Amino acid sequence: MAADAGGAPGVAAGAGGYLTKVARSCMAETRGLSVVGSGFRMRGAVLPLPSSDCRTQTTVSGIAGPSTAVVEAAAEDPDDFLSLHAMGKGTNVNLGGTGTTGMRPVAEFTAAVEESFWWTSAGWQREAGRVHCRTERERHVKANSQDYNDKFSYADNRIKTSKYNIFTFLPINLFEQLQRVANAYFLVLLILQLIPVISSLSWFTTIVPLILVLLITAVKDATDDYFRHKSDRLVNNRQSQVLIRGSLQNEKWMNVRVGDIVKLENNQFVAADLLLLCSSEPYGLCYIETAELDGETNLKVRQALTVTSDLGDLSQLMDFDGEVICEPPNNKLDKFVGTLYWRGNKYPLDNEKMLLRGCVLRNTEWCFGMVIFAGLQTKLMQNCGKTKFKRTSIDKLMNTLVLWIFAFLVCMGVVLAVGHTIWETWIGRNFKVFLQWDEFQNSAVFSGFLTFWSYIIILNTVVPISLYVSVEFLRLSHSFFINWDQKMYHSPVDTAAEARTTTLNEELGQVEFIFSDKTGTLTQNIMVFSKCSIDGETYGDIYDEFGQKVEITKKTACVDFSFNPLSDRRFKFYDSSLIEAIKLEDLAVQEFFRVLALCHTVMSEEKSEGNLVYQAQSPDEGALVTAARNFGFVFRARTPETVTLCEMGRAVTYHLLAILDFNNVRKRMSVIVKNPQGEIKLYCKGADTIIFDRLDPSSEDLMYTTSEHLSEFAGEGLRTLVLAYRDLDEDYFDVWMKKLLFVNTIIENRDEQLAVLYEEIEQDMKLLGATAIEDKLQEGIPETIACLNLADIKIWVLTGDKLAMSIGYSCNMLRDDMNEMFIISGHTLQEVQQQLRSAKEHILGLSRVSSAGEKTDMFPDDSVFEAIIAEYALIINGHSLAHALEPQLEHDLLDVACLCKTVLCCRVTPMQKAQVVELVKRHKRSVTLAIGDGANDISMIKTAHIGVGISGQEGMQAVLASDYSFAQFRYLQRLLLVHGRWSYARMCKFLGYFFYKNFAFTLVHFWYGFFCGFSAQTVYDQWFITLFNIVYTSLPVLAMGLFDQDVSDRNSLRYPSLYKLGQQNLLFNKRQFFLCTLQGVATSFLLFFIPYGSFSVMVKEDGSHFYDQQAFAVTIATSLVIVVSVQIGLDTHYWTAVNHLFIWGSLMVYFAILFAMQSDGIFSIFPNSFPFIGTARNTLSEKSVWLVILLTAVVCVVPGLAVSFVRVHLFPTLTDKVRHLQQSRRKQGPQEQNLRRVRRTSSRRSAYAFSHQQGYGELITSGKNMRMSSVSSACFPERTAPSSNWFENMLRRKNEVSCASDESAAESSAAAVQTAGHQAAQILNSTSD
């Protein structure tokens, strides 16, 4: 096949498609490659290139000594191949097509492959080199061949969630801190202060606070990152068994590499993304728990390829040299595409063959896997967003305000500099006789230029560096308040709330969107058998002697199951009448629990005599089988042919004849068994509407009664299931069984024909009753959600689970009295688009929505959105959400979601959670909060403005990535409505007061400039300037920022509407800043001109005039300190001993320091540093001076006090009303808000049947999952891809079954919610009246 041309032997063109052209490149020309008509020339040799049409282009780079050849070639078809393939040193390099060994498709091989080649007279020769995949399009992994795998430079298994290391911390952290405009601003000021000719203040007044701020922030960031490093080390140093040179050796996780063969043992975490090769179970099966990936705690099954399932021996594993070619690293948890090449054959690979990092091996003694993806390239880490530098909205506003202030500062500097230039030109020259100018300063213009910079330094205290020190201190203190809050401490697990960051506290008071996980966050992930209906009787409620239903509490006595030695002691049931029916041998009750004990795919493991452990496909099945166990029908063991029960103490073995498995279309499961009496029975459980259609007419009356019971159960948010049975004639069953065996042998349309057979036998069943399972919510969930909704906080549930709808009903997020529930379940982009736009049309009542090609504003009229008073819910599943997040649909999704009161996203991946959060962040100017408890929530937590982790059953991964953490979702209510609102209000008041007092303090210099020849002379003593923000006024404002409360914590929770002030950003914004600064400017004007005017006409007691500047400075300084102290006293709503101490103590400290620094003694020691000798004593001994100070204070304070009085009494805000109410009821004590969980009637039932997945009945009956020598204890979780049919079915049957009581119950539910929502407004209106 070799074709030589121009001295270039050994270049071959394979069959199929041909290289068509070589693009001319400057790289080619300069690195030894020249293009010729029929090919390219390398060091004098020509390689021919045939020509044909070009469609697909790729780039291949080859290193040839010091020269690099870059070839840009094209192929006729995407199936054609292109590569530089070297079989070894001395062999020719093939450039060819389909028939060439080792070639790759052009369409996939777009990554540049760099190899080392020499051109010799014998052709292209390969040198040792590495392959660098700039953009990996497919992955090549060869087992037990590190030399081969190392060429691709795949990531190792080390993970890194930290931001810094010892070398990068200082530059990166400084860069992040200097992103704060104020820090950069003070750095520039420091540089200016180091220039003696323009500096009026000492440089240490700026550098010490600046270093302090940078140091405090750096220490905090370093501490946070240290804990991330610690967590990384903990994970990276976990031990794993790796097959190395024929033996298993313990290796740290971080040393595991792609291509290694790793052994896992039961209950071990999977170290990397592995291809399952073999296991201790038959047929290469193994069981895993994926809670950290998708939040589901039920087990899932994985199965190795048949060809590798027998590689249990270490020698066989060492000889295994298969090569896997698969997709590149990605974040798709439910998808994997690859091929195994081994012994000349190809074997397809999918997700069912993969064990992903983060999973836990369960009920499997051991298994071996081959590492495909490691470290940061694993699917778990690909779903973990990067750690981002989070800043609050107030931080961002402060950056803008600092720029404004700096511009204002520059304007003042320019005005004063121009004034100085004019003054020097007209007047200043007259003083040259005794005030000589420096030689370099003999120009009035240049003098004005220097004066500009001098005034920039003097006036810089409008934004003092102490502001940022104080802000960091306040944030740190607010974090400690959260940590110390005993009302957020969860004693059962000894877990207190923890603020893991100190920079986001005030952001907690501005949250508008909460994105919550379901499993472990809203629920305890525990299914409890709560109630049942058997033969028309309900069980589960308890009644008193008057026949009134009694609420079940922790103190309620449980049923005694001591008669059953095999009972599960953790199971609790409160209605003793069911036990009595069991003991009376009620046939219907016995048959009911017999169905629960037989009709399932649960596996049982008896670790010791009577110690049974059930492994269930879903928590529902486990709860039902456990209930049957406690009521005397104990499932003990199973084989492929039998099921063994212990019925009321007697061992009974049933022959398992067939399992009619569950799937999303059938929504039911049946088993056919033969009892010891030889009777053949079919037992079935499933959705009520499905079972009711297949009942015998004799069960009609019972069906109506059971339907009423189901409505009651569903009204309480319980997950219901209906049970039925059928007696089968043996002859009929034999005929049916033959049909089943035949259908099982066919290939085409097998599933459809099986469905027909199942439908045939599942008819004329007799109804037994129904079960009601509670997906146990965490304590206080409905009340917390109701309270947060009243605070106008929107809660979206984003879960990887399938059961979000039932939780929505349990939490009262979904109710039957909602106007509409929009279920988005389209499989294509067009379907999803149509569903979203139909929902939007329905809500807005529009006749049309703009076509996809038209550009419209996402929210063309916000008033339309605010005017929507009806309640809607949006439910969307993962595959539909993937389309809805496309750029052309994301606006439609956000529009509809924001119009709905409730949004539930089911079966979403971790990355989709983050994308939804990012969508809201990007298009809505709202603060977002994400809360979760598992590793699958990390990406969402990192993406949101605020991340909250719950230390739950799924580990601490979410906590480690979060900004705040606690043990229960209900504590979120207190975190936001109390701590968040207080932090925001305190910070806003602190900033407003700080700007006010510093403008009042600083702008006195501006007014003084017009009376001192614009000479940059300061009004105050330099020590007063230094100590004003550090000593005299720092503690009072800190006390207000730490302890002030507009209303108490109890009233903050009682009136959630108070929270809206933060969402609307009303307490501190650009308008509030302008008002504060305007008040400060006015105060500075009064502070200067009232004493100035008074001193011009005032005389001392001895008749002399006040002419000295020092007395003037002391008078203004004293007036200033008194004014700002009185003002902060008027602004303080919640007085503590600390407030009194700091305010009045600061005044006393001021006078003490003033008299000390201006005393004779201090002057005699430091005559150059304390020139104001005796000024305070002489000035403040004059009564007229005190009258001036009093006049100044009154004139400065009274206008603001009057405005505040008028506003509170004529235009009171909600806060003012609640504060007034609180003061009037302080002796009585406020009443607790009663947000009790209301009873709701629903037409929706059988959540279990709508959410359950395809079962593993076939796997059980085949025996593949069982050892022949013993009964396996493993369970059989879902395997097939989830379906969205349950969404469509829900939409169809939403209003099929309803009772007259539904409407009244819905009305009472709505009334209860409305009552809670309007309670505050009614009380406050009466108060204002």
mmCIF file of N, CA, C and O in Angstrom, residues 753-792:
data_model
loop_
_atom_site.group_PDB
_atom_site.id
_atom_site.type_symbol
_atom_site.label_atom_id
_atom_site.label_comp_id
_atom_site.label_asym_id
_atom_site.label_seq_id
_atom_site.Cartn_x
_atom_site.Cartn_y
_atom_site.Cartn_z
ATOM 1 N N GLN A 753 -46.645 -7.650 23.916
ATOM 2 C CA GLN A 753 -47.413 -8.880 24.062
ATOM 3 C C GLN A 753 -47.489 -9.319 25.521
ATOM 4 O O GLN A 753 -48.495 -9.889 25.959
ATOM 5 N N LEU A 754 -46.414 -9.038 26.293
ATOM 6 C CA LEU A 754 -46.477 -9.331 27.723
ATOM 7 C C LEU A 754 -47.548 -8.474 28.397
ATOM 8 O O LEU A 754 -48.288 -8.953 29.269
ATOM 9 N N ALA A 755 -47.619 -7.209 28.000
ATOM 10 C CA ALA A 755 -48.620 -6.320 28.586
ATOM 11 C C ALA A 755 -50.029 -6.830 28.322
ATOM 12 O O ALA A 755 -50.915 -6.740 29.187
ATOM 13 N N VAL A 756 -50.255 -7.372 27.134
ATOM 14 C CA VAL A 756 -51.567 -7.924 26.801
ATOM 15 C C VAL A 756 -51.880 -9.127 27.683
ATOM 16 O O VAL A 756 -53.002 -9.278 28.198
ATOM 17 N N LEU A 757 -50.904 -9.992 27.879
ATOM 18 C CA LEU A 757 -51.110 -11.166 28.738
ATOM 19 C C LEU A 757 -51.382 -10.757 30.178
ATOM 20 O O LEU A 757 -52.267 -11.315 30.838
ATOM 21 N N TYR A 758 -50.612 -9.791 30.674
ATOM 22 C CA TYR A 758 -50.825 -9.331 32.048
ATOM 23 C C TYR A 758 -52.234 -8.747 32.197
ATOM 24 O O TYR A 758 -52.920 -8.978 33.193
ATOM 25 N N GLU A 759 -52.636 -7.970 31.204
ATOM 26 C CA GLU A 759 -53.956 -7.350 31.238
ATOM 27 C C GLU A 759 -55.053 -8.424 31.269
ATOM 28 O O GLU A 759 -56.076 -8.258 31.940
ATOM 29 N N GLU A 760 -54.804 -9.528 30.588
ATOM 30 C CA GLU A 760 -55.808 -10.591 30.508
ATOM 31 C C GLU A 760 -56.071 -11.227 31.859
ATOM 32 O O GLU A 760 -57.224 -11.489 32.225
ATOM 33 N N ILE A 761 -55.015 -11.455 32.626
ATOM 34 C CA ILE A 761 -55.194 -12.194 33.885
ATOM 35 C C ILE A 761 -55.514 -11.264 35.054
ATOM 36 O O ILE A 761 -56.076 -11.710 36.065
ATOM 37 N N GLU A 762 -55.181 -9.987 34.919
ATOM 38 C CA GLU A 762 -55.431 -9.038 36.002
ATOM 39 C C GLU A 762 -56.836 -8.427 35.846
ATOM 40 O O GLU A 762 -57.025 -7.223 35.753
ATOM 41 N N GLN A 763 -57.808 -9.262 35.809
ATOM 42 C CA GLN A 763 -59.205 -8.838 35.675
ATOM 43 C C GLN A 763 -60.038 -9.525 36.752
ATOM 44 O O GLN A 763 -59.620 -10.527 37.350
ATOM 45 N N ASP A 764 -61.214 -8.966 36.988
ATOM 46 C CA ASP A 764 -62.173 -9.566 37.931
ATOM 47 C C ASP A 764 -61.554 -9.797 39.307
ATOM 48 O O ASP A 764 -61.794 -10.812 39.969
ATOM 49 N N MET A 765 -60.728 -8.840 39.733
ATOM 50 C CA MET A 765 -60.094 -8.956 41.053
ATOM 51 C C MET A 765 -61.045 -8.468 42.138
ATOM 52 O O MET A 765 -61.972 -7.698 41.887
ATOM 53 N N LYS A 766 -60.810 -8.911 43.330
ATOM 54 C CA LYS A 766 -61.608 -8.507 44.485
ATOM 55 C C LYS A 766 -60.787 -7.556 45.345
ATOM 56 O O LYS A 766 -59.630 -7.813 45.657
ATOM 57 N N LEU A 767 -61.433 -6.475 45.711
ATOM 58 C CA LEU A 767 -60.758 -5.413 46.451
ATOM 59 C C LEU A 767 -60.557 -5.826 47.900
ATOM 60 O O LEU A 767 -61.468 -6.360 48.549
ATOM 61 N N LEU A 768 -59.363 -5.567 48.410
ATOM 62 C CA LEU A 768 -59.065 -5.811 49.814
ATOM 63 C C LEU A 768 -59.048 -4.519 50.613
ATOM 64 O O LEU A 768 -59.566 -4.440 51.720
ATOM 65 N N GLY A 769 -58.402 -3.486 50.069
ATOM 66 C CA GLY A 769 -58.297 -2.229 50.800
ATOM 67 C C GLY A 769 -57.205 -1.352 50.220
ATOM 68 O O GLY A 769 -56.825 -1.489 49.046
ATOM 69 N N ALA A 770 -56.692 -0.456 51.049
ATOM 70 C CA ALA A 770 -55.678 0.497 50.581
ATOM 71 C C ALA A 770 -54.717 0.807 51.712
ATOM 72 O O ALA A 770 -55.068 0.721 52.893
ATOM 73 N N THR A 771 -53.519 1.153 51.334
ATOM 74 C CA THR A 771 -52.501 1.563 52.302
ATOM 75 C C THR A 771 -52.248 3.060 52.173
ATOM 76 O O THR A 771 -52.475 3.654 51.120
ATOM 77 N N ALA A 772 -51.750 3.647 53.260
ATOM 78 C CA ALA A 772 -51.400 5.073 53.261
ATOM 79 C C ALA A 772 -50.049 5.222 53.948
ATOM 80 O O ALA A 772 -49.907 4.908 55.133
ATOM 81 N N ILE A 773 -49.073 5.675 53.178
ATOM 82 C CA ILE A 773 -47.712 5.813 53.681
ATOM 83 C C ILE A 773 -47.364 7.295 53.787
ATOM 84 O O ILE A 773 -47.674 8.082 52.892
ATOM 85 N N GLU A 774 -46.728 7.650 54.868
ATOM 86 C CA GLU A 774 -46.286 9.037 55.051
ATOM 87 C C GLU A 774 -44.809 9.145 54.701
ATOM 88 O O GLU A 774 -43.980 8.436 55.269
ATOM 89 N N ASP A 775 -44.532 10.013 53.720
ATOM 90 C CA ASP A 775 -43.140 10.360 53.427
ATOM 91 C C ASP A 775 -42.779 11.416 54.458
ATOM 92 O O ASP A 775 -43.058 12.596 54.293
ATOM 93 N N LYS A 776 -42.173 10.986 55.520
ATOM 94 C CA LYS A 776 -42.098 11.784 56.734
ATOM 95 C C LYS A 776 -41.337 13.083 56.502
ATOM 96 O O LYS A 776 -40.176 13.087 56.118
ATOM 97 N N LEU A 777 -42.055 14.169 56.721
ATOM 98 C CA LEU A 777 -41.430 15.480 56.611
ATOM 99 C C LEU A 777 -40.601 15.767 57.848
ATOM 100 O O LEU A 777 -40.827 15.206 58.924
ATOM 101 N N GLN A 778 -39.634 16.652 57.680
ATOM 102 C CA GLN A 778 -38.943 17.160 58.855
ATOM 103 C C GLN A 778 -39.915 17.996 59.675
ATOM 104 O O GLN A 778 -40.917 18.501 59.178
ATOM 105 N N GLU A 779 -39.601 18.154 60.901
ATOM 106 C CA GLU A 779 -40.478 18.896 61.815
ATOM 107 C C GLU A 779 -40.621 20.347 61.361
ATOM 108 O O GLU A 779 -39.641 21.018 61.029
ATOM 109 N N GLY A 780 -41.870 20.807 61.331
ATOM 110 C CA GLY A 780 -42.133 22.225 61.077
ATOM 111 C C GLY A 780 -42.028 22.667 59.636
ATOM 112 O O GLY A 780 -42.024 23.868 59.361
ATOM 113 N N ILE A 781 -41.993 21.727 58.698
ATOM 114 C CA ILE A 781 -41.832 22.109 57.296
ATOM 115 C C ILE A 781 -43.024 22.915 56.773
ATOM 116 O O ILE A 781 -42.844 23.996 56.201
ATOM 117 N N PRO A 782 -44.272 22.446 56.931
ATOM 118 C CA PRO A 782 -45.397 23.234 56.390
ATOM 119 C C PRO A 782 -45.471 24.635 56.979
ATOM 120 O O PRO A 782 -45.721 25.612 56.271
ATOM 121 N N GLU A 783 -45.250 24.750 58.301
ATOM 122 C CA GLU A 783 -45.304 26.058 58.937
ATOM 123 C C GLU A 783 -44.196 26.974 58.424
ATOM 124 O O GLU A 783 -44.415 28.174 58.196
ATOM 125 N N THR A 784 -43.008 26.404 58.241
ATOM 126 C CA THR A 784 -41.885 27.210 57.755
ATOM 127 C C THR A 784 -42.146 27.714 56.352
ATOM 128 O O THR A 784 -41.924 28.896 56.042
ATOM 129 N N ILE A 785 -42.635 26.838 55.482
ATOM 130 C CA ILE A 785 -42.909 27.236 54.101
ATOM 131 C C ILE A 785 -44.016 28.276 54.051
ATOM 132 O O ILE A 785 -43.944 29.260 53.295
ATOM 133 N N ALA A 786 -45.049 28.099 54.872
ATOM 134 C CA ALA A 786 -46.132 29.075 54.910
ATOM 135 C C ALA A 786 -45.613 30.438 55.358
ATOM 136 O O ALA A 786 -45.965 31.476 54.787
ATOM 137 N N CYS A 787 -44.766 30.436 56.363
ATOM 138 C CA CYS A 787 -44.221 31.699 56.876
ATOM 139 C C CYS A 787 -43.329 32.366 55.840
ATOM 140 O O CYS A 787 -43.392 33.586 55.640
ATOM 141 N N LEU A 788 -42.495 31.596 55.165
ATOM 142 C CA LEU A 788 -41.615 32.164 54.136
ATOM 143 C C LEU A 788 -42.423 32.686 52.955
ATOM 144 O O LEU A 788 -42.056 33.694 52.337
ATOM 145 N N ASN A 789 -43.509 32.012 52.624
ATOM 146 C CA ASN A 789 -44.377 32.512 51.547
ATOM 147 C C ASN A 789 -45.003 33.850 51.918
ATOM 148 O O ASN A 789 -45.150 34.736 51.070
ATOM 149 N N LEU A 790 -45.371 34.006 53.190
ATOM 150 C CA LEU A 790 -45.932 35.274 53.635
ATOM 151 C C LEU A 790 -44.889 36.391 53.573
ATOM 152 O O LEU A 790 -45.239 37.565 53.484
ATOM 153 N N ALA A 791 -43.617 36.009 53.634
ATOM 154 C CA ALA A 791 -42.532 36.987 53.495
ATOM 155 C C ALA A 791 -42.221 37.263 52.032
ATOM 156 O O ALA A 791 -41.224 37.932 51.733
ATOM 157 N N ASP A 792 -43.055 36.737 51.142
ATOM 158 C CA ASP A 792 -42.888 36.938 49.696
ATOM 159 C C ASP A 792 -41.599 36.299 49.179
ATOM 160 O O ASP A 792 -40.960 36.805 48.261
#
